[in-house]
Amino acid sequence: MTIVELSVNIVISVAAGAASGYGIFKFLGKKLVENWFAKDFKRYEHKLDVLKAKNEIRFNILHKERIDIIKNLYKQVFELNELSIYLIMPDEMQKQFNLNKEELFKQSYMLSHKLQMYLLENTIYIPQILEDRIAGLCYTYDSAAKSLMKDGSEEHKKAIEAFSQQKIRPLLNDLRDEFRRLLGVEFYDKMIKENV
């Protein structure tokens, strides 16, 4: 073997070794980088999952509070409607049920005031349109009840009855619908109607 052949063999061996070394380095380097990114990705994915879980818990707590508030508003408006029915009963029926007119008026003022205070405390949870309707309802109800208390006329009784039918009952329906919307019940109601 001559020096030229030996030199060519060495050059070929070095080139082949360098090429295979480069290929191995490139393959291992690529795997190393992929592995490093995969570990980082999993770590960040876990942090995002933890943050998402915390936000869902916070949202669920606020959602539950809102549901409870709408439920309590419904109950209080329902009680106010019930009191308005007792107020407009004929005197004979009130006596049969052992209802004291002055006590009924007192209860209606207290309930109306309690409803207004509850509304003010929880205004951030309630849609503006419902808040305005409830506040207006309390103000108008108090005024109508005062008028009825002064003279007890049939005209004022009819005004309270009309108020109950035109304002209180529709508000009860809207509070019920808001409650159902928050629970997601209307979705199931809609599905049932579509399937029937």
Coordinates of C-alpha atoms in Angstrom, one line a residue:
M1 CA 0.0 0.0 0.0
T2 CA 1.4 3.2 -1.0
I3 CA 1.4 6.5 0.8
V4 CA -1.3 7.9 -1.5
E5 CA -3.6 4.9 -1.0
L6 CA -2.9 5.1 2.8
S7 CA -3.7 8.8 2.7
V8 CA -6.9 8.2 0.8
N9 CA -8.0 5.5 3.2
I10 CA -7.3 7.8 6.1
V11 CA -9.2 10.6 4.6
I12 CA -12.1 8.3 3.7
S13 CA -12.1 6.9 7.2
V14 CA -12.0 10.3 8.8
A15 CA -14.8 11.6 6.5
A16 CA -16.9 8.5 7.2
G17 CA -16.3 8.7 10.9
A18 CA -17.0 12.4 10.9
A19 CA -20.2 11.9 8.9
S20 CA -21.4 9.1 11.1
G21 CA -20.4 11.1 14.3
Y22 CA -22.3 14.1 13.0
G23 CA -25.4 11.9 12.2
I24 CA -25.3 10.3 15.6
F25 CA -24.8 13.8 17.3
K26 CA -27.6 15.2 15.3
F27 CA -30.0 12.3 16.1
L28 CA -29.1 12.3 19.8
G29 CA -29.2 16.1 20.0
K30 CA -32.7 16.2 18.4
K31 CA -33.9 13.5 20.8
L32 CA -32.4 15.4 23.7
V33 CA -34.0 18.7 22.7
E34 CA -37.4 17.0 22.1
N35 CA -37.2 15.3 25.5
W36 CA -36.3 18.7 27.2
F37 CA -39.3 20.4 25.4
A38 CA -41.6 17.6 26.3
K39 CA -40.7 17.9 30.0
D40 CA -41.1 21.7 30.0
F41 CA -44.4 21.4 28.2
K42 CA -45.7 18.9 30.7
R43 CA -44.6 21.1 33.6
Y44 CA -46.3 24.2 32.1
E45 CA -49.4 22.1 31.2
H46 CA -49.6 21.0 34.8
K47 CA -49.4 24.6 36.0
L48 CA -52.1 25.6 33.6
D49 CA -54.3 22.8 34.8
V50 CA -53.8 23.9 38.4
L51 CA -54.7 27.5 37.5
K52 CA -57.7 26.4 35.5
A53 CA -59.0 24.3 38.4
K54 CA -58.6 27.3 40.8
N55 CA -60.5 29.5 38.4
E56 CA -63.3 26.9 38.0
I57 CA -63.6 26.6 41.7
R58 CA -63.9 30.4 42.1
F59 CA -66.4 30.6 39.3
N60 CA -68.5 27.7 40.7
I61 CA -68.6 29.4 44.1
L62 CA -69.7 32.7 42.6
H63 CA -72.2 30.8 40.4
K64 CA -73.7 29.1 43.4
E65 CA -73.9 32.4 45.3
R66 CA -75.8 33.9 42.4
I67 CA -78.2 31.0 42.2
D68 CA -78.8 31.3 46.0
I69 CA -79.5 35.0 45.7
I70 CA -81.9 34.7 42.9
K71 CA -83.7 31.9 44.8
N72 CA -83.9 34.1 47.9
L73 CA -85.2 37.0 45.9
Y74 CA -87.9 34.7 44.4
K75 CA -89.0 33.6 47.9
Q76 CA -89.2 37.2 49.2
V77 CA -91.2 38.4 46.1
F78 CA -93.4 35.4 46.5
E79 CA -94.1 36.2 50.2
L80 CA -94.8 39.8 49.2
N81 CA -97.4 38.6 46.6
E82 CA -98.9 36.3 49.3
L83 CA -99.2 39.3 51.7
S84 CA -100.9 41.3 49.0
I85 CA -103.5 38.6 48.5
Y86 CA -104.2 38.7 52.3
L87 CA -104.4 42.5 52.2
I88 CA -107.1 42.5 49.6
M89 CA -109.3 39.8 51.1
P90 CA -112.7 40.9 52.2
D91 CA -112.9 41.8 55.9
E92 CA -115.0 38.8 56.7
M93 CA -112.4 36.4 55.3
Q94 CA -109.6 38.1 57.2
K95 CA -111.6 37.6 60.4
Q96 CA -112.2 33.9 59.5
F97 CA -108.4 33.4 59.1
N98 CA -107.7 35.4 62.2
L99 CA -105.7 38.0 60.2
N100 CA -105.2 41.4 61.8
K101 CA -105.1 44.2 59.1
E102 CA -102.6 46.3 61.0
E103 CA -100.4 43.3 61.5
L104 CA -100.6 42.5 57.8
F105 CA -99.6 46.1 56.9
K106 CA -96.7 45.9 59.3
Q107 CA -95.6 42.6 57.8
S108 CA -95.8 44.0 54.3
Y109 CA -93.7 47.0 55.1
M110 CA -91.1 44.9 56.9
L111 CA -91.0 42.4 54.0
S112 CA -90.8 45.1 51.4
H113 CA -87.9 46.8 53.4
K114 CA -86.2 43.5 53.9
L115 CA -86.4 42.8 50.1
Q116 CA -85.0 46.2 49.3
M117 CA -82.1 45.8 51.7
Y118 CA -81.4 42.3 50.3
L119 CA -81.4 43.7 46.8
L120 CA -79.0 46.4 47.7
E121 CA -76.6 44.0 49.4
N122 CA -76.6 41.7 46.4
T123 CA -77.0 44.0 43.5
I124 CA -73.8 42.8 41.8
Y125 CA -75.2 39.4 41.3
I126 CA -78.5 40.5 39.7
P127 CA -79.1 41.6 36.1
Q128 CA -79.8 45.4 36.0
I129 CA -83.3 45.0 34.5
L130 CA -84.4 42.7 37.4
E131 CA -82.8 44.9 39.9
D132 CA -84.7 47.9 38.6
R133 CA -88.0 46.0 38.4
I134 CA -87.7 44.7 42.0
A135 CA -86.8 48.2 43.4
G136 CA -89.7 49.7 41.5
L137 CA -92.0 47.0 42.7
C138 CA -91.1 47.6 46.3
Y139 CA -91.6 51.4 46.0
T140 CA -95.0 51.0 44.2
Y141 CA -96.1 48.3 46.6
D142 CA -95.3 50.4 49.6
S143 CA -97.3 53.4 48.1
A144 CA -100.3 51.2 47.3
A145 CA -100.3 49.5 50.7
K146 CA -100.2 52.9 52.4
S147 CA -103.2 54.1 50.4
L148 CA -105.1 50.9 51.3
M149 CA -104.2 51.3 54.9
K150 CA -105.6 54.9 55.0
D151 CA -109.1 54.2 53.7
G152 CA -109.4 50.5 52.9
S153 CA -111.5 51.3 49.9
E154 CA -112.4 48.8 47.2
E155 CA -110.6 51.0 44.7
H156 CA -107.3 50.6 46.5
K157 CA -107.9 46.8 46.9
K158 CA -108.4 46.5 43.2
A159 CA -105.3 48.6 42.5
I160 CA -103.2 46.1 44.7
E161 CA -104.9 43.1 43.0
A162 CA -104.0 44.6 39.5
F163 CA -100.5 45.4 40.7
S164 CA -100.1 41.8 41.9
Q165 CA -101.3 40.4 38.6
Q166 CA -99.5 42.9 36.3
K167 CA -96.2 43.4 38.2
I168 CA -95.5 40.9 40.9
R169 CA -96.5 37.7 39.1
P170 CA -94.6 38.5 35.9
L171 CA -91.5 39.4 38.1
L172 CA -91.9 36.0 39.8
N173 CA -91.9 34.3 36.3
D174 CA -88.8 36.3 35.3
L175 CA -87.0 35.4 38.5
R176 CA -87.9 31.7 37.9
D177 CA -86.6 31.9 34.4
E178 CA -83.4 33.5 35.5
F179 CA -82.9 30.8 38.1
R180 CA -83.6 28.1 35.5
R181 CA -81.2 29.8 33.1
L182 CA -78.5 29.7 35.7
L183 CA -79.1 26.1 36.4
G184 CA -79.2 25.2 32.8
V185 CA -82.7 23.7 33.2
E186 CA -84.2 25.6 30.2
F187 CA -81.8 23.6 28.0
Y188 CA -83.5 20.4 29.0
D189 CA -86.9 21.9 28.8
K190 CA -86.1 23.0 25.2
M191 CA -84.9 19.5 24.4
I192 CA -88.0 17.9 25.7
K193 CA -90.3 20.3 23.8
E194 CA -88.3 19.6 20.5
N195 CA -88.6 15.8 21.0
V196 CA -92.3 15.8 21.7

